[in-house]
GROMACS .gro file of C-alpha atoms in nm:
model
  202
    1MET     CA    1  12.300   7.155  21.304
    2SER     CA    2  12.626   7.132  21.482
    3ILE     CA    3  12.543   7.090  21.897
    4ILE     CA    4  12.701   7.385  21.887
    5ALA     CA    5  12.502   7.630  21.688
    6ILE     CA    6  12.226   7.447  21.890
    7LEU     CA    7  12.389   7.495  22.225
    8PHE     CA    8  12.435   7.888  22.079
    9LEU     CA    9  12.105   7.911  21.939
   10SER     CA   10  11.908   7.769  22.227
   11ILE     CA   11  12.132   8.142  22.475
   12LEU     CA   12  12.020   8.356  22.183
   13LEU     CA   13  11.692   8.321  22.115
   14THR     CA   14  11.414   8.459  22.322
   15ASN     CA   15  11.129   8.240  22.468
   16ASN     CA   16  10.840   8.324  22.279
   17LYS     CA   17  10.625   8.381  22.593
   18LEU     CA   18  10.851   8.668  22.644
   19LYS     CA   19  10.842   8.841  22.289
   20GLY     CA   20  10.690   9.157  22.294
   21THR     CA   21  10.724   9.465  22.496
   22TRP     CA   22  10.636   9.502  22.868
   23ILE     CA   23  10.494   9.783  23.070
   24GLY     CA   24  10.630   9.892  23.415
   25MET     CA   25  10.383   9.807  23.717
   26TYR     CA   26  10.549   9.818  24.077
   27ASN     CA   27  10.873   9.779  24.216
   28GLU     CA   28  10.777   9.576  24.469
   29TYR     CA   29  11.001   9.525  24.837
   30PRO     CA   30  10.840   9.254  25.065
   31ASP     CA   31  11.059   9.224  25.380
   32MET     CA   32  10.985   9.581  25.376
   33GLU     CA   33  10.587   9.633  25.238
   34LEU     CA   34  10.662   9.867  25.016
   35TYR     CA   35  10.546   9.899  24.655
   36MET     CA   36  10.702  10.148  24.440
   37ALA     CA   37  10.593  10.264  24.094
   38ASN     CA   38  10.835  10.087  23.827
   39GLU     CA   39  10.861  10.373  23.572
   40ARG     CA   40  11.061  10.138  23.289
   41ILE     CA   41  10.900   9.995  22.983
   42PHE     CA   42  11.143   9.734  22.754
   43THR     CA   43  11.075   9.498  22.435
   44LEU     CA   44  11.203   9.196  22.389
   45ALA     CA   45  11.276   9.060  22.053
   46ASN     CA   46  11.449   8.741  21.908
   47TYR     CA   47  11.778   8.785  22.183
   48SER     CA   48  11.784   9.213  22.174
   49TYR     CA   49  11.657   9.410  22.412
   50SER     CA   50  11.550   9.769  22.446
   51GLU     CA   51  11.454   9.974  22.772
   52GLN     CA   52  11.325  10.314  22.839
   53GLY     CA   53  11.208  10.547  23.114
   54PRO     CA   54  11.156  10.917  23.160
   55LYS     CA   55  11.453  11.070  23.207
   56TYR     CA   56  11.449  11.146  23.549
   57GLU     CA   57  11.445  10.786  23.612
   58LEU     CA   58  11.614  10.701  23.351
   59THR     CA   59  11.889  10.916  23.168
   60LYS     CA   60  11.954  10.736  22.830
   61LYS     CA   61  11.761  10.433  22.626
   62ARG     CA   62  11.936  10.083  22.736
   63ASN     CA   63  12.037   9.843  22.438
   64GLY     CA   64  12.100   9.434  22.550
   65PHE     CA   65  12.063   9.150  22.491
   66TYR     CA   66  11.822   8.832  22.628
   67LEU     CA   67  12.022   8.503  22.758
   68ASN     CA   68  11.740   8.273  22.702
   69ALA     CA   69  11.926   7.967  22.878
   70LEU     CA   70  11.994   8.175  23.207
   71ASN     CA   71  11.676   8.414  23.205
   72LEU     CA   72  11.942   8.650  23.179
   73ILE     CA   73  11.851   9.045  23.040
   74LYS     CA   74  12.154   9.231  23.008
   75SER     CA   75  12.241   9.574  22.948
   76GLU     CA   76  12.592   9.713  22.954
   77PHE     CA   77  12.412   9.934  23.257
   78ASN     CA   78  12.200   9.662  23.428
   79THR     CA   79  12.138   9.258  23.448
   80TYR     CA   80  11.770   9.131  23.524
   81GLU     CA   81  11.708   8.749  23.594
   82ILE     CA   82  11.380   8.655  23.500
   83ILE     CA   83  11.227   8.495  23.818
   84GLY     CA   84  10.831   8.429  23.702
   85ILE     CA   85  10.598   8.519  23.451
   86GLU     CA   86  10.241   8.418  23.412
   87ASN     CA   87  10.007   8.493  23.139
   88ASP     CA   88  10.090   8.893  23.055
   89SER     CA   89  10.248   8.876  23.402
   90LEU     CA   90  10.610   8.925  23.420
   91ARG     CA   91  10.851   8.960  23.727
   92VAL     CA   92  11.242   9.018  23.683
   93LYS     CA   93  11.463   9.128  24.014
   94SER     CA   94  11.803   9.336  23.912
   95LYS     CA   95  12.109   9.228  24.021
   96GLN     CA   96  12.190   9.576  24.167
   97TYR     CA   97  11.913   9.561  24.376
   98GLU     CA   98  11.864   9.208  24.569
   99SER     CA   99  11.592   9.277  24.806
  100GLY     CA  100  11.315   9.316  24.555
  101PHE     CA  101  11.180   9.310  24.229
  102ARG     CA  102  11.022   9.482  23.927
  103THR     CA  103  10.675   9.419  23.765
  104PHE     CA  104  10.596   9.443  23.431
  105HIS     CA  105  10.270   9.375  23.217
  106ARG     CA  106  10.280   9.290  22.835
  107ILE     CA  107  10.135   9.586  22.547
  108ASP     CA  108   9.933   9.430  22.284
  109ASP     CA  109  10.025   9.537  21.915
  110SER     CA  110   9.665   9.654  21.916
  111LEU     CA  111   9.733   9.942  22.170
  112LYS     CA  112  10.044  10.114  21.960
  113PHE     CA  113   9.933  10.472  21.856
  114GLY     CA  114  10.124  10.654  21.591
  115GLN     CA  115  10.016  11.004  21.638
  116LYS     CA  116  10.211  11.276  21.818
  117ILE     CA  117  10.062  11.418  22.120
  118ASN     CA  118  10.158  11.788  22.261
  119ILE     CA  119  10.010  11.854  22.642
  120ALA     CA  120  10.301  12.060  22.773
  121GLY     CA  121  10.113  12.400  22.922
  122LYS     CA  122   9.760  12.267  22.930
  123LYS     CA  123   9.492  12.213  23.230
  124PHE     CA  124   9.265  11.907  23.164
  125LEU     CA  125   9.045  11.678  23.384
  126PHE     CA  126   9.135  11.374  23.479
  127SER     CA  127   8.898  11.101  23.537
  128ASN     CA  128   8.907  10.762  23.557
  129GLY     CA  129   8.489  10.649  23.636
  130LYS     CA  130   8.478  10.665  23.909
  131LYS     CA  131   8.695  11.008  24.057
  132THR     CA  132   8.812  11.286  23.895
  133ASP     CA  133   9.085  11.568  23.954
  134THR     CA  134   9.241  11.870  23.763
  135VAL     CA  135   9.569  11.831  23.608
  136TYR     CA  136   9.825  12.074  23.524
  137PHE     CA  137  10.111  11.967  23.285
  138ARG     CA  138  10.266  12.332  23.333
  139ASN     CA  139  10.545  12.274  23.104
  140ASP     CA  140  10.720  11.962  22.921
  141SER     CA  141  10.866  11.859  23.223
  142ILE     CA  142  10.631  11.987  23.522
  143PHE     CA  143  10.292  11.826  23.580
  144LYS     CA  144  10.054  11.971  23.856
  145ASP     CA  145   9.710  11.844  24.015
  146SER     CA  146   9.456  11.973  24.252
  147SER     CA  147   9.547  11.731  24.519
  148TYR     CA  148   9.868  11.812  24.599
  149GLU     CA  149  10.072  12.093  24.702
  150PHE     CA  150  10.363  11.990  24.532
  151ASN     CA  151  10.482  11.915  24.146
  152HIS     CA  152  10.562  11.597  23.993
  153GLN     CA  153  10.795  11.574  23.699
  154TRP     CA  154  10.654  11.434  23.408
  155GLU     CA  155  10.783  11.277  22.988
  156LEU     CA  156  10.617  11.134  22.755
  157ILE     CA  157  10.811  10.899  22.498
  158GLU     CA  158  10.746  10.621  22.185
  159HIS     CA  159  10.850  10.343  22.309
  160SER     CA  160  10.809  10.068  22.033
  161GLY     CA  161  10.551  10.238  21.833
  162PHE     CA  162  10.326  10.280  22.207
  163GLN     CA  163  10.331  10.633  22.380
  164ILE     CA  164  10.403  10.580  22.756
  165LEU     CA  165  10.281  10.848  22.998
  166PHE     CA  166  10.513  10.886  23.275
  167ILE     CA  167  10.441  11.147  23.608
  168GLU     CA  168  10.676  11.093  23.847
  169GLU     CA  169  10.540  10.801  24.156
  170PHE     CA  170  10.268  10.723  23.905
  171PRO     CA  171  10.279  10.335  23.699
  172PRO     CA  172  10.299  10.465  23.364
  173PHE     CA  173  10.031  10.510  23.168
  174VAL     CA  174   9.954  10.367  22.761
  175ILE     CA  175   9.787  10.652  22.499
  176THR     CA  176   9.546  10.488  22.279
  177LYS     CA  177   9.327  10.753  22.164
  178GLN     CA  178   9.274  11.073  22.072
  179ASP     CA  179   8.991  11.298  22.020
  180LYS     CA  180   8.944  11.716  21.973
  181ASN     CA  181   8.976  11.798  22.304
  182SER     CA  182   9.013  11.423  22.514
  183ILE     CA  183   9.314  11.233  22.549
  184GLU     CA  184   9.192  10.790  22.699
  185LEU     CA  185   9.463  10.647  22.833
  186LYS     CA  186   9.533  10.273  23.000
  187ARG     CA  187   9.674  10.093  23.313
  188PHE     CA  188   9.721   9.753  23.420
  189GLU     CA  189   9.609   9.763  23.770
  190ASN     CA  190   9.301   9.611  23.667
  191PRO     CA  191   9.169   9.465  23.387
  192ASN     CA  192   8.952   9.798  23.315
  193ASP     CA  193   9.213  10.030  23.403
  194ASN     CA  194   9.113  10.301  23.212
  195TYR     CA  195   9.111  10.643  23.229
  196LYS     CA  196   9.076  11.026  23.065
  197LEU     CA  197   9.248  11.335  22.977
  198THR     CA  198   8.967  11.619  22.910
  199GLU     CA  199   9.166  11.954  22.780
  200LEU     CA  200   9.032  12.230  22.987
  201LYS     CA  201   9.057  12.549  22.758
  202LYS     CA  202   9.125  12.852  22.925
   0.00000   0.00000   0.00000
């Protein structure tokens, strides 16, 4: 193999530590001590990159590529610089917003869930083992809970075999299981950050 071909492959091929699907946790702005929900999910293959988010956050799916030697993820809309990876945690900095960075967590393939979920127009008891709340997915885009008087937007999307629930201003959830009247979800702030939606029949 020629030197040029080796260099070319070293630029394109994804570091094995980065291969897989990463779900958003927070947008962090250390100078302002500000933490906001990172409502994105993306997958890195050998050199390809695919990113999605809810329509209120990201209007269309973004496809691009990864430059291994330069630690850059690029699409026609944006460029991320990889600034840190440790175990299942990843930090990237957008070239458009130099003052902060996005954090992501790797999702294991065992959490893929192929069943289609329908929650629009339904009320649920939302619990995580510590507290409960009543939530209402009023239609296919408006969400309301009993703790607040104002509405949030929401969207459920499929990405690389994962079912992801986005609720505006919250880090996204991975749907892991559905029974007759309940749906199990997971986030990654803590190792046992598990949630359940139990449908409240009218």
